[in-house]
CSV table of C-alpha atoms in Angstrom, one decimal:
chain,number,residue,atom,x,y,z
A,15,MET,CA,-27.9,17.2,17.9
A,16,ALA,CA,-26.5,16.7,14.3
A,17,THR,CA,-22.6,16.9,14.3
A,18,TYR,CA,-20.5,17.9,11.4
A,19,ASP,CA,-19.3,14.5,10.7
A,20,GLU,CA,-23.0,13.4,9.9
A,21,LEU,CA,-22.8,15.8,6.8
A,22,VAL,CA,-19.5,14.1,5.6
A,23,ARG,CA,-21.0,10.7,6.1
A,24,ALA,CA,-23.9,11.7,4.0
A,25,TYR,CA,-21.4,13.1,1.4
A,26,GLU,CA,-19.1,10.1,1.2
A,27,ALA,CA,-22.3,7.6,1.1
A,28,GLY,CA,-23.7,9.5,-1.9
A,29,VAL,CA,-20.3,9.6,-3.9
A,30,GLY,CA,-19.3,6.0,-2.9
A,31,VAL,CA,-16.3,6.4,-0.9
A,32,ASP,CA,-15.3,4.9,2.5
A,33,GLY,CA,-16.1,7.0,5.6
A,34,THR,CA,-13.3,8.9,7.1
A,35,PRO,CA,-12.9,9.1,11.0
A,36,LEU,CA,-13.2,12.7,12.4
A,37,PRO,CA,-12.6,14.1,15.8
A,38,PRO,CA,-15.5,15.8,17.6
A,39,VAL,CA,-15.7,19.6,17.5
A,40,ASP,CA,-17.3,22.0,19.9
A,41,PRO,CA,-18.7,24.8,17.6
A,42,GLY,CA,-19.6,27.1,20.6
A,43,THR,CA,-22.0,29.8,19.3
A,44,ASN,CA,-20.4,29.9,15.9
A,45,LEU,CA,-23.3,29.8,13.5
A,46,ALA,CA,-25.9,29.3,16.2
A,47,ALA,CA,-29.6,28.8,14.9
A,48,THR,CA,-32.6,26.7,15.3
A,49,LEU,CA,-31.3,24.6,12.5
A,50,PRO,CA,-27.8,22.8,13.0
A,51,VAL,CA,-26.0,25.2,10.6
A,52,TRP,CA,-22.5,24.7,12.1
A,53,ALA,CA,-23.1,21.0,11.2
A,54,LEU,CA,-23.7,21.9,7.7
A,55,ALA,CA,-20.8,24.4,7.3
A,56,GLY,CA,-18.3,22.5,9.2
A,57,GLY,CA,-19.2,19.3,7.5
A,58,ALA,CA,-18.9,20.8,4.1
A,59,VAL,CA,-15.7,22.1,4.8
A,60,ALA,CA,-14.5,18.7,6.2
A,61,ALA,CA,-15.9,16.9,3.2
A,62,PHE,CA,-13.7,19.1,0.9
A,63,ALA,CA,-10.8,18.7,3.2
A,64,THR,CA,-11.0,14.9,3.3
A,65,ALA,CA,-11.7,14.6,-0.4
A,66,ALA,CA,-8.5,16.6,-0.9
A,67,ASP,CA,-6.6,14.1,1.3
A,68,ARG,CA,-8.0,11.0,-0.9
A,69,TRP,CA,-6.7,12.8,-4.0
A,70,ARG,CA,-3.3,13.6,-2.3
A,71,GLU,CA,-2.9,9.9,-1.5
A,72,THR,CA,-4.1,9.1,-5.2
A,73,ILE,CA,-1.1,10.9,-6.7
A,74,GLY,CA,1.5,9.7,-4.1
A,75,LEU,CA,1.3,12.6,-1.5
A,76,GLU,CA,1.0,12.5,2.2
A,77,PRO,CA,-2.5,13.4,3.4
A,78,LEU,CA,-2.8,16.9,5.3
A,79,HIS,CA,-5.2,15.9,7.9
A,80,SER,CA,-7.0,19.3,8.1
A,81,VAL,CA,-8.1,20.5,11.6
A,82,ILE,CA,-11.5,22.1,11.5
A,83,ASP,CA,-11.6,25.5,13.3
A,84,PRO,CA,-15.2,26.6,13.9
A,85,GLY,CA,-14.3,30.1,14.1
A,86,ARG,CA,-12.5,30.0,10.8
A,87,VAL,CA,-15.2,28.3,9.2
A,88,ALA,CA,-17.8,30.7,10.5
A,89,ALA,CA,-15.9,33.5,9.2
A,90,ALA,CA,-15.7,32.1,5.7
A,91,PHE,CA,-19.3,31.3,5.6
A,92,SER,CA,-20.0,35.0,7.0
A,93,SER,CA,-17.5,36.7,4.9
A,94,GLU,CA,-19.7,39.6,3.9
A,95,ARG,CA,-19.9,40.5,7.3
A,96,LEU,CA,-15.9,40.8,7.6
A,97,PHE,CA,-15.6,42.6,4.1
A,98,ARG,CA,-14.6,46.1,3.9
A,99,ILE,CA,-13.2,48.4,1.3
A,100,ASP,CA,-11.4,51.4,2.8
A,101,GLY,CA,-12.9,50.3,6.2
A,102,GLU,CA,-16.5,50.4,4.7
A,103,ARG,CA,-18.8,47.5,4.8
A,104,PRO,CA,-21.0,46.9,1.5
A,105,HIS,CA,-24.5,47.1,1.3
A,106,ILE,CA,-25.4,43.4,1.0
A,107,PHE,CA,-29.1,43.5,-0.1
A,108,ALA,CA,-30.6,46.1,-2.4
A,109,GLU,CA,-33.8,48.1,-1.5
A,110,LEU,CA,-36.2,45.6,-3.4
A,111,SER,CA,-34.3,42.7,-1.8
A,112,GLY,CA,-35.9,41.2,1.1
A,113,PHE,CA,-39.2,40.0,2.8
A,114,PHE,CA,-42.5,41.7,1.8
A,115,ARG,CA,-45.9,41.3,3.0
A,116,ALA,CA,-48.3,40.4,0.0
A,117,ALA,CA,-52.1,40.3,0.4
A,118,ASP,CA,-52.2,36.8,1.9
A,119,ALA,CA,-48.6,35.9,2.8
A,120,TRP,CA,-44.9,36.7,3.0
A,121,VAL,CA,-42.8,36.8,-0.2
A,122,ARG,CA,-39.1,36.9,-0.5
A,123,THR,CA,-37.4,38.9,-3.4
A,124,HIS,CA,-34.0,39.3,-4.7
A,125,ALA,CA,-33.0,42.1,-6.8
A,126,ASN,CA,-29.3,42.7,-6.1
A,127,TYR,CA,-28.6,42.7,-9.8
A,128,SER,CA,-29.9,45.5,-11.9
A,129,HIS,CA,-31.2,43.2,-14.6
A,130,HIS,CA,-33.3,41.2,-11.8
A,131,ARG,CA,-34.4,44.3,-10.4
A,132,ASP,CA,-35.8,45.4,-13.8
A,133,ARG,CA,-37.2,42.0,-14.3
A,134,LEU,CA,-39.2,42.2,-11.2
A,135,LEU,CA,-40.6,45.5,-11.6
A,136,MET,CA,-41.7,44.5,-15.0
A,137,ALA,CA,-43.7,41.4,-13.5
A,138,LEU,CA,-45.4,43.5,-11.0
A,139,ALA,CA,-46.3,46.2,-13.8
A,140,LEU,CA,-44.5,48.7,-12.0
A,141,PRO,CA,-42.2,51.5,-14.0
A,142,ALA,CA,-38.4,51.4,-13.8
A,143,THR,CA,-38.2,54.4,-11.7
A,144,ALA,CA,-40.6,52.9,-9.0
A,145,SER,CA,-39.5,53.3,-5.2
A,146,ARG,CA,-39.4,50.9,-2.7
A,147,ALA,CA,-42.7,52.5,-1.1
A,148,ASP,CA,-44.4,51.8,-4.6
A,149,PHE,CA,-43.0,48.2,-4.6
A,150,VAL,CA,-44.5,47.6,-1.1
A,151,ARG,CA,-47.9,49.1,-2.0
A,152,ARG,CA,-48.0,47.0,-5.0
A,153,VAL,CA,-47.1,43.8,-3.5
A,154,ALA,CA,-49.9,44.3,-0.7
A,155,THR,CA,-52.4,44.1,-3.5
A,156,LEU,CA,-51.4,40.8,-4.9
A,157,SER,CA,-51.4,37.2,-3.6
A,158,ALA,CA,-47.9,35.9,-2.9
A,159,THR,CA,-48.8,32.9,-5.4
A,160,ASP,CA,-49.6,35.6,-8.0
A,161,ILE,CA,-46.4,37.4,-7.3
A,162,GLU,CA,-44.3,34.1,-7.5
A,163,GLN,CA,-45.8,33.2,-10.8
A,164,ARG,CA,-45.4,36.4,-12.3
A,165,ALA,CA,-41.7,36.6,-11.4
A,166,ALA,CA,-41.1,33.1,-12.8
A,167,GLU,CA,-42.7,34.1,-16.0
A,168,HIS,CA,-40.3,37.1,-16.4
A,169,GLY,CA,-37.4,35.6,-15.2
A,170,ALA,CA,-37.3,37.6,-11.8
A,171,LEU,CA,-36.7,36.2,-8.3
A,172,ALA,CA,-39.6,36.1,-5.9
A,173,VAL,CA,-41.1,33.2,-3.9
A,174,ARG,CA,-44.0,32.7,-1.4
A,175,VAL,CA,-42.6,32.0,2.0
A,176,ARG,CA,-43.7,28.2,2.6
A,177,SER,CA,-43.7,26.2,5.6
A,178,GLU,CA,-41.3,23.3,5.9
A,179,ARG,CA,-44.2,20.8,5.5
A,180,GLU,CA,-45.6,22.5,2.6
A,181,TRP,CA,-42.2,22.6,0.8
A,182,ALA,CA,-41.9,18.9,1.3
A,183,ASP,CA,-45.3,17.9,0.2
A,184,SER,CA,-44.9,20.0,-3.1
A,185,PRO,CA,-43.5,18.3,-6.4
A,186,GLN,CA,-40.6,20.9,-6.4
A,187,GLY,CA,-39.9,19.9,-2.7
A,188,LYS,CA,-39.9,16.4,-3.5
A,189,ALA,CA,-37.8,16.8,-6.4
A,190,ALA,CA,-35.1,18.8,-4.7
A,191,ALA,CA,-34.9,16.3,-2.0
A,192,SER,CA,-34.2,13.3,-4.1
A,193,GLY,CA,-30.9,11.8,-4.9
A,194,PRO,CA,-27.6,12.1,-3.0
A,195,LEU,CA,-26.3,15.3,-1.5
A,196,VAL,CA,-23.9,15.3,-4.1
A,197,ALA,CA,-24.5,13.6,-7.4
A,198,LEU,CA,-21.4,12.2,-9.1
A,199,GLU,CA,-22.1,10.2,-12.2
A,200,PRO,CA,-19.6,8.7,-14.7
A,201,ARG,CA,-20.2,9.3,-18.6
A,202,ALA,CA,-19.2,7.3,-21.4
A,203,ASP,CA,-16.6,9.6,-22.8
A,204,ARG,CA,-12.8,9.0,-22.1
A,205,GLY,CA,-9.8,10.9,-22.6
A,206,ALA,CA,-6.1,11.3,-21.6
A,207,VAL,CA,-5.7,12.0,-18.0
A,208,GLU,CA,-3.4,15.0,-17.2
A,209,SER,CA,-0.8,14.0,-14.6
A,210,PRO,CA,-0.2,16.8,-11.9
A,211,THR,CA,3.6,16.4,-12.1
A,212,ALA,CA,3.9,20.1,-10.3
A,213,ALA,CA,1.7,18.9,-7.4
A,214,THR,CA,2.9,19.6,-3.8
A,215,ARG,CA,1.1,18.6,-0.6
A,216,LEU,CA,-0.3,22.1,0.0
A,217,LEU,CA,-1.1,22.4,-3.8
A,218,PRO,CA,-2.1,18.9,-4.8
A,219,LEU,CA,-4.0,20.5,-7.9
A,220,ARG,CA,-0.9,22.3,-9.1
A,221,GLY,CA,-0.8,21.9,-12.9
A,222,LEU,CA,-4.7,21.1,-13.4
A,223,ARG,CA,-7.1,23.8,-15.2
A,224,VAL,CA,-10.3,24.9,-14.1
A,225,LEU,CA,-12.8,26.8,-16.5
A,226,ASP,CA,-15.3,29.0,-14.1
A,227,LEU,CA,-18.4,29.8,-15.6
A,228,THR,CA,-20.0,30.8,-12.2
A,229,ARG,CA,-21.2,33.9,-10.5
A,230,VAL,CA,-22.7,35.0,-7.2
A,231,ILE,CA,-21.5,32.6,-4.4
A,232,ALA,CA,-21.8,28.8,-4.5
A,233,GLY,CA,-19.9,28.3,-7.9
A,234,PRO,CA,-17.2,30.8,-7.1
A,235,VAL,CA,-16.9,29.2,-3.5
A,236,ALA,CA,-16.0,26.0,-5.3
A,237,THR,CA,-13.7,27.4,-7.8
A,238,ARG,CA,-12.1,29.4,-5.1
A,239,ALA,CA,-11.4,26.3,-3.1
A,240,LEU,CA,-9.9,24.5,-6.0
A,241,ALA,CA,-7.7,27.6,-6.7
A,242,LEU,CA,-6.7,27.3,-2.9
A,243,LEU,CA,-5.2,23.8,-3.8
A,244,GLY,CA,-3.1,25.2,-6.6
A,245,ALA,CA,-5.5,24.7,-9.6
A,246,ASP,CA,-5.2,27.3,-12.6
A,247,VAL,CA,-8.8,28.8,-12.4
A,248,LEU,CA,-9.9,30.9,-15.3
A,249,ARG,CA,-13.2,32.7,-14.7
A,250,ILE,CA,-15.3,33.9,-17.7
A,251,ASP,CA,-18.1,36.4,-17.2
A,252,PRO,CA,-20.4,37.4,-20.0
A,253,PRO,CA,-19.9,41.1,-21.0
A,254,PHE,CA,-23.7,42.0,-21.1
A,255,LEU,CA,-24.2,41.2,-17.3
A,256,PRO,CA,-23.2,43.4,-14.6
A,257,GLU,CA,-21.3,42.1,-11.6
A,258,ILE,CA,-21.5,43.2,-7.9
A,259,GLY,CA,-17.9,44.6,-7.3
A,260,TRP,CA,-17.5,43.8,-3.6
A,261,GLN,CA,-18.9,40.0,-4.0
A,262,PHE,CA,-16.3,39.4,-6.9
A,263,LEU,CA,-13.7,40.7,-4.5
A,264,ASP,CA,-14.7,38.3,-1.8
A,265,THR,CA,-15.1,35.1,-4.1
A,266,CYS,CA,-12.4,35.4,-6.6
A,267,GLN,CA,-9.1,35.1,-4.7
A,268,GLY,CA,-6.6,33.0,-6.4
A,269,LYS,CA,-8.2,33.0,-9.8
A,270,ARG,CA,-7.8,34.8,-13.1
A,271,SER,CA,-10.7,36.9,-14.6
A,272,THR,CA,-11.7,37.3,-18.2
A,273,VAL,CA,-14.8,38.4,-20.2
A,274,ALA,CA,-16.1,36.7,-23.1
A,275,ASP,CA,-19.5,36.2,-24.9
A,276,LEU,CA,-20.5,32.5,-25.1
A,277,ARG,CA,-23.3,33.5,-27.8
A,278,THR,CA,-20.7,35.0,-30.2
A,279,GLU,CA,-17.4,33.4,-29.1
A,280,LEU,CA,-18.1,29.8,-29.1
A,281,PRO,CA,-14.8,28.9,-30.8
A,282,VAL,CA,-12.8,30.5,-27.9
A,283,PHE,CA,-14.8,28.4,-25.3
A,284,ARG,CA,-14.3,25.3,-27.3
A,285,GLU,CA,-10.6,25.9,-27.3
A,286,LEU,CA,-10.6,26.4,-23.7
A,287,ILE,CA,-12.6,23.6,-22.8
A,288,SER,CA,-10.6,21.1,-25.1
A,289,ASN,CA,-7.6,22.2,-22.9
A,290,ALA,CA,-9.2,22.0,-19.5
A,291,ASP,CA,-9.3,19.3,-16.8
A,292,ILE,CA,-12.5,20.6,-15.1
A,293,ILE,CA,-15.3,22.9,-16.0
A,294,ILE,CA,-17.6,24.4,-13.3
A,295,SER,CA,-21.0,25.8,-14.4
A,296,GLY,CA,-23.3,27.9,-12.7
A,297,TYR,CA,-25.9,28.2,-15.7
A,298,ARG,CA,-29.2,27.1,-15.3
A,299,PRO,CA,-29.8,23.2,-16.2
A,300,GLY,CA,-29.4,22.7,-19.9
A,301,ARG,CA,-28.6,26.2,-21.0
A,302,LEU,CA,-24.9,25.5,-21.8
A,303,GLU,CA,-25.9,22.8,-24.0
A,304,ARG,CA,-28.6,24.8,-25.7
A,305,LEU,CA,-25.8,27.1,-26.5
A,306,GLY,CA,-23.9,24.5,-28.3
A,307,VAL,CA,-21.5,23.8,-25.3
A,308,ARG,CA,-21.2,20.1,-24.6
A,309,PRO,CA,-18.0,19.7,-22.4
A,310,GLY,CA,-17.9,15.7,-22.8
A,311,GLU,CA,-17.8,16.1,-26.5
A,312,MET,CA,-15.2,19.0,-26.7
A,313,ARG,CA,-12.8,17.5,-24.1
A,314,PRO,CA,-13.7,13.7,-23.6
A,315,GLY,CA,-13.0,12.7,-19.9
A,316,ILE,CA,-13.3,16.2,-18.6
A,317,VAL,CA,-14.9,16.5,-15.2
A,318,TYR,CA,-18.3,18.8,-15.4
A,319,GLY,CA,-19.3,20.4,-12.3
A,320,ARG,CA,-22.7,22.1,-12.0
A,321,VAL,CA,-24.6,24.2,-9.3
A,322,SER,CA,-28.2,25.0,-9.5
A,323,ALA,CA,-30.8,26.4,-7.3
A,324,TRP,CA,-33.3,23.7,-7.3
A,325,GLY,CA,-31.8,20.5,-9.0
A,326,GLU,CA,-32.1,19.6,-12.7
A,327,THR,CA,-35.3,17.8,-12.5
A,328,GLY,CA,-38.9,18.7,-11.2
A,329,PRO,CA,-41.1,21.5,-11.9
A,330,TRP,CA,-38.7,24.3,-10.9
A,331,GLY,CA,-35.7,22.7,-12.3
A,332,ASP,CA,-35.2,25.6,-14.9
A,333,ARG,CA,-36.1,28.5,-12.4
A,334,ARG,CA,-33.4,31.0,-11.1
A,335,GLY,CA,-32.7,31.1,-7.5
A,336,PHE,CA,-30.3,32.1,-4.6
A,337,ASP,CA,-29.7,31.2,-1.1
A,338,SER,CA,-32.2,33.6,0.3
A,339,ILE,CA,-34.9,32.5,-2.0
A,340,VAL,CA,-34.6,28.6,-1.4
A,341,GLN,CA,-34.6,29.5,2.5
A,342,ALA,CA,-37.8,31.3,1.9
A,343,ALA,CA,-39.3,28.7,-0.3
A,344,SER,CA,-38.1,25.6,1.7
A,345,GLY,CA,-39.4,26.6,5.1
A,346,ILE,CA,-36.1,27.6,6.6
A,347,SER,CA,-37.4,31.3,6.9
A,348,LEU,CA,-40.3,30.4,9.1
A,349,ILE,CA,-38.1,28.2,11.3
A,350,GLU,CA,-35.5,31.0,11.8
A,351,GLY,CA,-38.3,33.6,12.0
A,352,THR,CA,-37.7,36.7,14.0
A,353,GLN,CA,-39.8,39.3,12.3
A,354,GLY,CA,-43.4,39.8,12.1
A,355,ASN,CA,-45.7,42.7,11.3
A,356,SER,CA,-48.3,41.9,14.0
A,357,PRO,CA,-49.3,39.9,17.0
A,358,GLY,CA,-49.9,36.1,16.0
A,359,GLU,CA,-48.6,36.5,12.3
A,360,PRO,CA,-45.9,34.1,11.5
A,361,SER,CA,-42.5,35.6,11.6
A,362,VAL,CA,-39.9,35.3,9.0
A,363,GLY,CA,-36.0,35.3,9.2
A,364,ALA,CA,-32.8,33.8,7.9
A,365,LEU,CA,-29.8,31.8,8.6
A,366,PRO,CA,-26.9,33.3,10.2
A,367,ALA,CA,-24.9,33.2,7.0
A,368,GLN,CA,-25.8,32.2,3.5
A,369,ALA,CA,-24.8,28.7,4.4
A,370,LEU,CA,-26.7,26.9,1.5
A,371,ASP,CA,-24.5,28.9,-1.0
A,372,HIS,CA,-21.1,28.3,1.0
A,373,ALA,CA,-21.8,24.8,2.0
A,374,SER,CA,-22.9,23.7,-1.5
A,375,GLY,CA,-19.7,25.4,-3.0
A,376,TYR,CA,-17.5,23.2,-0.8
A,377,LEU,CA,-19.5,20.0,-1.5
A,378,LEU,CA,-19.2,20.5,-5.1
A,379,ALA,CA,-15.4,21.3,-4.9
A,380,ALA,CA,-15.4,18.0,-2.8
A,381,GLY,CA,-17.2,16.1,-5.6
A,382,VAL,CA,-14.7,17.4,-8.3
A,383,LEU,CA,-12.0,16.0,-6.2
A,384,ASP,CA,-13.4,12.5,-6.0
A,385,ALA,CA,-14.2,12.7,-9.7
A,386,LEU,CA,-10.8,13.3,-10.6
A,387,ARG,CA,-9.6,10.6,-8.3
A,388,ALA,CA,-12.1,8.1,-10.0
A,389,ARG,CA,-11.1,9.4,-13.4
A,390,ARG,CA,-7.5,8.2,-12.8
A,391,ALA,CA,-8.8,4.9,-12.6
A,392,ASP,CA,-10.8,4.4,-15.9
A,393,GLY,CA,-10.3,7.7,-17.9
A,394,ARG,CA,-14.1,8.4,-17.9
A,395,GLY,CA,-15.6,11.9,-17.7
A,396,ARG,CA,-17.9,12.6,-14.8
A,397,ASP,CA,-20.7,14.8,-13.9
A,398,VAL,CA,-20.8,16.4,-10.6
A,399,ARG,CA,-24.0,18.2,-9.4
A,400,VAL,CA,-25.1,20.0,-6.3
A,401,ALA,CA,-28.2,22.1,-5.9
A,402,LEU,CA,-28.9,24.6,-3.2
A,403,ALA,CA,-32.4,23.2,-2.4
A,404,ARG,CA,-30.8,19.6,-2.0
A,405,THR,CA,-28.3,21.1,0.4
A,406,ALA,CA,-31.4,22.6,2.4
A,407,SER,CA,-33.2,19.4,2.5
A,408,TRP,CA,-30.1,18.1,4.5
A,409,LEU,CA,-30.4,20.9,6.8
A,410,LEU,CA,-34.2,20.6,7.4
A,411,ALA,CA,-33.7,16.8,7.9
A,412,ALA,CA,-30.8,16.9,10.4
A,413,SER,CA,-31.5,16.2,14.0
A,414,GLY,CA,-31.3,18.4,16.9
A,415,ARG,CA,-33.0,21.5,16.3
A,416,THR,CA,-32.4,24.1,19.1
A,417,PRO,CA,-35.3,26.8,19.1
A,418,GLU,CA,-33.8,28.4,22.4
A,419,HIS,CA,-30.3,29.2,21.5
A,420,ASP,CA,-27.8,32.1,22.0
A,421,PRO,CA,-27.1,34.5,19.3
A,422,ALA,CA,-24.6,33.5,16.8
A,423,ALA,CA,-21.5,34.8,17.5
A,424,ASP,CA,-19.9,37.6,15.3
A,425,PRO,CA,-17.3,36.4,12.8
A,426,ASP,CA,-13.9,36.8,14.4
A,427,PRO,CA,-11.8,39.6,12.7
A,428,ARG,CA,-8.6,37.5,13.5
A,429,TYR,CA,-9.8,35.5,10.5
A,430,GLY,CA,-9.8,38.3,8.2
A,431,VAL,CA,-6.9,39.1,5.7
A,432,ARG,CA,-6.1,42.4,4.2
A,433,HIS,CA,-4.6,43.4,0.9
A,434,GLY,CA,-4.4,47.1,0.4
A,435,ALA,CA,-8.0,48.7,0.8
A,436,VAL,CA,-9.5,45.2,0.9
A,437,THR,CA,-10.4,42.9,3.9
A,438,THR,CA,-12.0,39.7,3.3
A,439,ALA,CA,-12.2,36.3,5.2
A,440,GLY,CA,-9.3,34.1,4.9
A,441,PRO,CA,-9.4,30.5,3.8
A,442,ALA,CA,-11.8,28.0,5.9
A,443,LEU,CA,-8.9,25.4,6.2
A,444,THR,CA,-6.7,26.3,9.0
A,445,GLU,CA,-3.5,25.0,7.2
A,446,TYR,CA,-3.8,28.0,4.6
A,447,PRO,CA,-3.3,31.4,6.1
A,448,ASP,CA,-4.6,33.1,2.7
A,449,TYR,CA,-5.2,32.4,-0.8
A,450,PRO,CA,-2.6,32.5,-3.5
A,451,TRP,CA,-3.4,36.0,-4.3
A,452,PRO,CA,-6.2,38.4,-3.7
A,453,ALA,CA,-9.1,39.0,-6.4
A,454,ARG,CA,-7.6,40.6,-9.5
A,455,ASP,CA,-9.2,43.5,-11.4
A,456,TYR,CA,-12.4,42.0,-13.0
A,457,GLY,CA,-12.1,40.8,-16.4
A,458,MET,CA,-8.3,41.9,-16.5
A,459,ASP,CA,-6.8,38.7,-17.9
A,460,THR,CA,-6.4,37.1,-21.4
A,461,THR,CA,-8.9,34.3,-22.5
A,462,GLU,CA,-6.3,31.7,-22.7
A,463,TRP,CA,-4.6,29.0,-20.3
A,464,LYS,CA,-1.2,29.5,-18.8
A,465,ASP,CA,1.5,27.1,-19.5
A,466,ARG,CA,1.3,24.0,-17.2
A,467,PRO,CA,4.1,24.0,-14.4
A,468,TYR,CA,6.4,21.0,-14.4
A,469,GLY,CA,8.3,19.7,-11.3
A,470,SER,CA,8.1,20.7,-7.9
């Protein structure tokens, strides 16, 4: 069966660093599934931890040698199951998000955001007032392929549930599986390298600035991981898109939050980028550049991290996607199937956590750390890219499936942290009992950098 260090080896081979010996870990029933989800989760966190140690050594600090705790990692990856506001659990999926039976196959939709719900209803020629029952009846009259195409044309999120083989043989599946797990590529631009003079062993990124242009889970997990190590992370959200409150509180610990419109406030972004060390984007491939944001020109030498659903090439490179959507399209939903409408019908299901999102986030953070380390040697800017579908392809290719397995353990409440009315999962790394601070009020901060700290 695949072990967590295999994921670390795949990451390190892709970014061109020497392998790090890791001790064996027994995951128990944490994240138990048919596919080796624990190997993905534990490996992604370990890849981040070992990359952090390489960075520590680069700047003259002792490595931390983090110990991977399966229960803590599982809690971090299943954070929505520990999350509480005044003791109440949030509603994770909206009424039009989930599996629905089309005329010929299953489809999976995602409509948690109001604008995605509106687009999905428009794609199916339903009024904005349509109920779930109306939606179910309409979906049943259309083919799954028709629904998928309509959704793509309207910027909505719905995919036909595919088998693993069908996905692997498709042009978009082949594109998603190509290239390294994390792409780390040098650019031609060079710039001054900020020296983190205030760095400490626990906070090796203290003194570095991260501009966070991400939402939902994968990107925010990456920037939250960088904040855990002491980086000054400034998250900017667009004023015209709504945010899911509980999700923001669950992924924005240790960061500052502000709101600005890239379409009308480009000089503000230019100033922020020109004084940043790292920018992390969750915009679809090429979108920032079309809006006039070219980080390597605005700040030569900057590390430019990007997360996408399907990768930056192939026929689906410009499509939207979320973890649940990628699971359905790539074959994972059928492999983990537990739900069917009638005997003999293929069942559909999901991983025990949104593991593609969380793993991609930690892998992106690891890639950023290794890009920083490489930049200190030559001053060159670097692009760091991850894609949920590429992460899924590693999981699908990993050895040791266990169709007969015990149920996944519930996340242990001991790994939760509470601040006032809000309970969230603590950091995945054992050495950190909590994030620097809980998520601040949405958009409360100014659109500017803090002064860099100096000294230890």
